[in-house]
mmCIF file of C-alpha atoms in Angstrom:
data_model
loop_
_atom_site.group_PDB
_atom_site.id
_atom_site.type_symbol
_atom_site.label_atom_id
_atom_site.label_comp_id
_atom_site.label_asym_id
_atom_site.label_seq_id
_atom_site.Cartn_x
_atom_site.Cartn_y
_atom_site.Cartn_z
ATOM 1 C CA MET D 1 -13.008 197.838 143.244
ATOM 2 C CA GLU D 2 -13.553 194.541 144.984
ATOM 3 C CA ARG D 3 -17.007 193.779 146.317
ATOM 4 C CA SER D 4 -17.346 190.733 148.456
ATOM 5 C CA PRO D 5 -20.783 190.341 150.037
ATOM 6 C CA SER D 6 -19.801 186.969 151.483
ATOM 7 C CA GLN D 7 -17.004 188.454 153.584
ATOM 8 C CA SER D 8 -18.178 191.065 156.033
ATOM 9 C CA PRO D 9 -15.885 194.003 156.864
ATOM 10 C CA GLN D 10 -15.725 192.877 160.513
ATOM 11 C CA GLN D 11 -14.120 189.534 159.616
ATOM 12 C CA PRO D 12 -10.352 189.870 159.399
ATOM 13 C CA ALA D 13 -8.635 188.168 156.534
ATOM 14 C CA SER D 14 -6.814 185.049 157.619
ATOM 15 C CA PRO D 15 -3.227 186.137 158.141
ATOM 16 C CA SER D 16 -0.220 184.352 156.788
ATOM 17 C CA PRO D 17 1.950 182.520 159.323
ATOM 18 C CA SER D 18 4.635 185.167 158.961
ATOM 19 C CA ALA D 19 2.145 187.972 159.665
ATOM 20 C CA ALA D 20 0.659 186.327 162.712
ATOM 21 C CA GLY D 21 2.424 186.629 166.012
ATOM 22 C CA ALA D 22 3.107 183.188 167.430
ATOM 23 C CA SER D 23 3.488 182.744 171.117
ATOM 24 C CA PRO D 24 5.847 179.906 172.062
ATOM 25 C CA ALA D 25 3.844 179.228 175.217
ATOM 26 C CA SER D 26 0.511 178.942 173.436
ATOM 27 C CA GLY D 27 1.830 176.940 170.504
ATOM 28 C CA GLY D 28 -0.515 178.774 168.109
ATOM 29 C CA ALA D 29 -0.754 181.926 166.108
ATOM 30 C CA THR D 30 -2.762 184.922 167.160
ATOM 31 C CA PRO D 31 -4.433 186.770 164.287
ATOM 32 C CA VAL D 32 -3.218 190.280 163.578
ATOM 33 C CA ARG D 33 -5.968 192.768 162.841
ATOM 34 C CA ALA D 34 -5.518 195.707 160.534
ATOM 35 C CA VAL D 35 -5.233 199.058 162.277
ATOM 36 C CA VAL D 36 -8.496 200.947 161.885
ATOM 37 C CA SER D 37 -7.713 204.632 161.400
ATOM 38 C CA TYR D 38 -11.302 205.685 160.677
ATOM 39 C CA ASP D 39 -14.606 204.069 161.597
ATOM 40 C CA GLU D 40 -18.034 205.665 161.161
ATOM 41 C CA ARG D 41 -21.445 204.080 161.361
ATOM 42 C CA LEU D 42 -24.010 206.060 159.417
ATOM 43 C CA SER D 43 -26.736 205.450 161.973
ATOM 44 C CA ALA D 44 -30.165 206.950 161.444
ATOM 45 C CA PRO D 45 -31.051 210.140 163.346
ATOM 46 C CA TRP D 46 -32.826 209.746 166.673
ATOM 47 C CA HIS D 47 -36.094 211.224 165.406
ATOM 48 C CA TRP D 48 -36.475 208.365 162.887
ATOM 49 C CA TRP D 49 -37.097 206.085 165.870
ATOM 50 C CA LEU D 50 -40.043 208.311 166.813
ATOM 51 C CA TYR D 51 -41.397 207.710 163.312
ATOM 52 C CA CYS D 52 -41.232 203.978 164.044
ATOM 53 C CA LEU D 53 -43.449 204.521 167.072
ATOM 54 C CA LEU D 54 -45.842 206.616 164.998
ATOM 55 C CA LEU D 55 -46.006 203.931 162.305
ATOM 56 C CA GLY D 56 -46.763 201.352 164.995
ATOM 57 C CA MET D 57 -49.576 203.566 166.289
ATOM 58 C CA ALA D 58 -50.922 203.981 162.743
ATOM 59 C CA ALA D 59 -50.928 200.200 162.273
ATOM 60 C CA ALA D 60 -52.777 199.864 165.578
ATOM 61 C CA LEU D 61 -55.420 202.336 164.432
ATOM 62 C CA VAL D 62 -55.902 200.447 161.172
ATOM 63 C CA VAL D 63 -56.837 197.246 163.014
ATOM 64 C CA TYR D 64 -58.683 199.005 165.880
ATOM 65 C CA PRO D 65 -62.144 197.953 164.595
ATOM 66 C CA PHE D 66 -61.183 194.292 165.125
ATOM 67 C CA GLY D 67 -60.609 194.653 168.879
ATOM 68 C CA VAL D 68 -57.989 195.346 171.484
ATOM 69 C CA LEU D 69 -55.730 192.323 170.863
ATOM 70 C CA PRO D 70 -55.404 192.963 167.105
ATOM 71 C CA MET D 71 -54.775 196.624 167.935
ATOM 72 C CA LEU D 72 -51.896 195.701 170.270
ATOM 73 C CA GLY D 73 -50.582 193.272 167.660
ATOM 74 C CA GLY D 74 -50.693 196.035 165.039
ATOM 75 C CA LEU D 75 -48.825 198.382 167.380
ATOM 76 C CA VAL D 76 -46.081 195.842 168.072
ATOM 77 C CA LEU D 77 -45.829 194.508 164.518
ATOM 78 C CA GLY D 78 -45.947 197.923 162.813
ATOM 79 C CA GLY D 79 -43.398 199.395 165.228
ATOM 80 C CA ALA D 80 -41.095 196.372 164.978
ATOM 81 C CA LEU D 81 -41.142 196.236 161.170
ATOM 82 C CA SER D 82 -40.416 199.931 160.818
ATOM 83 C CA ALA D 83 -37.635 199.661 163.436
ATOM 84 C CA ILE D 84 -36.049 196.825 161.457
ATOM 85 C CA VAL D 85 -36.068 198.961 158.316
ATOM 86 C CA VAL D 86 -34.557 201.979 160.107
ATOM 87 C CA SER D 87 -31.934 199.817 161.797
ATOM 88 C CA SER D 88 -30.829 198.139 158.568
ATOM 89 C CA TYR D 89 -30.711 201.444 156.685
ATOM 90 C CA GLY D 90 -28.628 202.968 159.470
ATOM 91 C CA SER D 91 -26.150 200.101 159.705
ATOM 92 C CA ALA D 92 -23.878 201.203 156.843
ATOM 93 C CA ARG D 93 -20.279 201.700 157.893
ATOM 94 C CA ILE D 94 -17.279 203.463 156.441
ATOM 95 C CA ARG D 95 -13.872 202.279 157.623
ATOM 96 C CA VAL D 96 -10.250 202.767 156.697
ATOM 97 C CA ALA D 97 -8.512 199.644 157.943
ATOM 98 C CA GLY D 98 -4.905 198.960 157.087
ATOM 99 C CA ASP D 99 -4.516 199.633 153.374
ATOM 100 C CA ALA D 100 -8.212 199.364 152.419
ATOM 101 C CA LEU D 101 -11.306 201.523 152.411
ATOM 102 C CA LEU D 102 -14.444 199.634 153.393
ATOM 103 C CA ALA D 103 -17.671 201.448 152.552
ATOM 104 C CA GLY D 104 -20.894 199.505 152.817
ATOM 105 C CA GLU D 105 -20.333 196.351 150.765
ATOM 106 C CA ALA D 106 -17.358 197.758 148.853
ATOM 107 C CA ARG D 107 -13.735 197.016 149.717
ATOM 108 C CA VAL D 108 -11.261 199.185 147.828
ATOM 109 C CA PRO D 109 -7.464 199.091 148.228
ATOM 110 C CA VAL D 110 -6.138 202.560 149.018
ATOM 111 C CA ARG D 111 -3.599 202.239 146.196
ATOM 112 C CA ALA D 112 -6.560 202.265 143.745
ATOM 113 C CA LEU D 113 -7.811 205.614 145.055
ATOM 114 C CA GLY D 114 -6.864 209.043 143.757
ATOM 115 C CA GLU D 115 -7.695 212.529 144.933
ATOM 116 C CA SER D 116 -10.336 213.124 147.604
ATOM 117 C CA GLU D 117 -12.732 216.044 147.468
ATOM 118 C CA VAL D 118 -14.692 217.178 150.519
ATOM 119 C CA LEU D 119 -18.199 218.189 149.467
ATOM 120 C CA ASP D 120 -20.267 220.777 151.311
ATOM 121 C CA PRO D 121 -24.071 220.253 151.387
ATOM 122 C CA ALA D 122 -24.723 222.155 148.127
ATOM 123 C CA GLU D 123 -21.922 220.423 146.236
ATOM 124 C CA ALA D 124 -22.910 217.030 147.676
ATOM 125 C CA ARG D 125 -26.458 217.554 146.404
ATOM 126 C CA ALA D 126 -25.088 218.369 142.943
ATOM 127 C CA TRP D 127 -22.892 215.234 142.869
ATOM 128 C CA ARG D 128 -25.792 212.976 143.806
ATOM 129 C CA SER D 129 -28.098 214.517 141.223
ATOM 130 C CA HIS D 130 -27.124 216.256 137.961
ATOM 131 C CA LYS D 131 -23.326 215.729 138.228
ATOM 132 C CA ALA D 132 -23.625 212.029 139.133
ATOM 133 C CA ASP D 133 -22.080 209.356 136.946
ATOM 134 C CA PRO D 134 -24.178 206.170 136.759
ATOM 135 C CA ARG D 135 -21.013 204.052 136.997
ATOM 136 C CA ALA D 136 -19.990 205.559 140.339
ATOM 137 C CA PHE D 137 -20.251 203.706 143.644
ATOM 138 C CA MET D 138 -22.518 205.767 145.864
ATOM 139 C CA LEU D 139 -23.105 205.190 149.551
ATOM 140 C CA LEU D 140 -25.944 207.645 150.050
ATOM 141 C CA ARG D 141 -27.611 208.601 153.289
ATOM 142 C CA ALA D 142 -30.080 211.469 153.047
ATOM 143 C CA TYR D 143 -29.552 212.512 156.663
ATOM 144 C CA ALA D 144 -25.795 213.082 156.161
ATOM 145 C CA PRO D 145 -25.689 216.343 154.188
ATOM 146 C CA ARG D 146 -21.925 216.332 153.546
ATOM 147 C CA ALA D 147 -19.925 213.825 151.541
ATOM 148 C CA LEU D 148 -16.528 212.802 150.248
ATOM 149 C CA ARG D 149 -15.866 212.098 146.580
ATOM 150 C CA VAL D 150 -12.819 209.928 145.961
ATOM 151 C CA GLU D 151 -11.469 209.213 142.469
ATOM 152 C CA VAL D 152 -10.763 205.613 141.506
ATOM 153 C CA VAL D 153 -7.508 205.452 139.526
ATOM 154 C CA ASP D 154 -7.371 201.700 138.903
ATOM 155 C CA PRO D 155 -7.387 201.245 135.082
ATOM 156 C CA GLN D 156 -9.066 197.819 135.488
ATOM 157 C CA ASP D 157 -12.038 199.332 137.342
ATOM 158 C CA PRO D 158 -14.791 201.107 135.380
ATOM 159 C CA THR D 159 -15.918 202.964 138.520
ATOM 160 C CA PRO D 160 -14.901 206.630 138.107
ATOM 161 C CA TYR D 161 -15.297 207.653 141.749
ATOM 162 C CA LEU D 162 -16.748 206.784 145.133
ATOM 163 C CA TYR D 163 -19.388 209.067 146.611
ATOM 164 C CA LEU D 164 -19.542 208.532 150.366
ATOM 165 C CA SER D 165 -22.082 210.306 152.565
ATOM 166 C CA THR D 166 -20.324 211.043 155.836
ATOM 167 C CA ARG D 167 -20.674 213.322 158.815
ATOM 168 C CA GLU D 168 -16.904 213.946 158.962
ATOM 169 C CA PRO D 169 -15.499 214.101 155.396
ATOM 170 C CA GLU D 170 -12.294 215.886 156.454
ATOM 171 C CA ARG D 171 -11.369 213.098 158.895
ATOM 172 C CA LEU D 172 -12.166 210.423 156.302
ATOM 173 C CA ALA D 173 -9.992 212.145 153.677
ATOM 174 C CA ALA D 174 -7.155 212.456 156.206
ATOM 175 C CA ALA D 175 -7.449 208.755 157.120
ATOM 176 C CA ILE D 176 -7.257 207.759 153.441
ATOM 177 C CA GLU D 177 -4.180 209.938 152.972
ATOM 178 C CA ALA D 178 -2.586 208.476 156.090
ATOM 179 C CA ALA D 179 -3.171 204.930 154.787
ATOM 180 C CA ARG D 180 -1.412 205.600 151.462
ATOM 181 C CA PRO D 181 2.176 204.923 152.682
ATOM 182 C CA ALA D 182 1.084 201.547 154.115
ATOM 183 C CA ALA D 183 -0.473 200.601 150.763
ATOM 184 C CA ARG D 184 2.738 201.031 148.764
#
């Protein structure tokens, strides 16, 4: 499994001149983007944003004895900091683009993936607790009760499987299967 934190999943790889479509009128190459067959952002539930407001109010109450201005500063600062945390936690994405699966910071070629198993909430809980392998790549989100477990069949990779929290595991498994012919 390739992990490249320096290259974000949104940045397309620079195409070769033969892969890029060149327009004679423009005199340059236009980059070709991989076809995205599945794209899910694991955004935080709406009620978590209410918790941000409540944390801001709690911070305001903590500094209330110091006056109105510190109280307003506590409200804004406490709410903003908690919103930043919720936003960053809810920014994880799962994508199947071209012949690769992009999950969080991981980029895995589809040819290195084996069987997919859709996990219901009870089975997902088991695979993230007592059945979990410490070598596995796990993209966990507590608010997504279902998951997809995908075997890694690359002999060079010590990762036995990918555990991906997702709201639509059937669609993700179908997108991985659909990307297999393009990967060969």
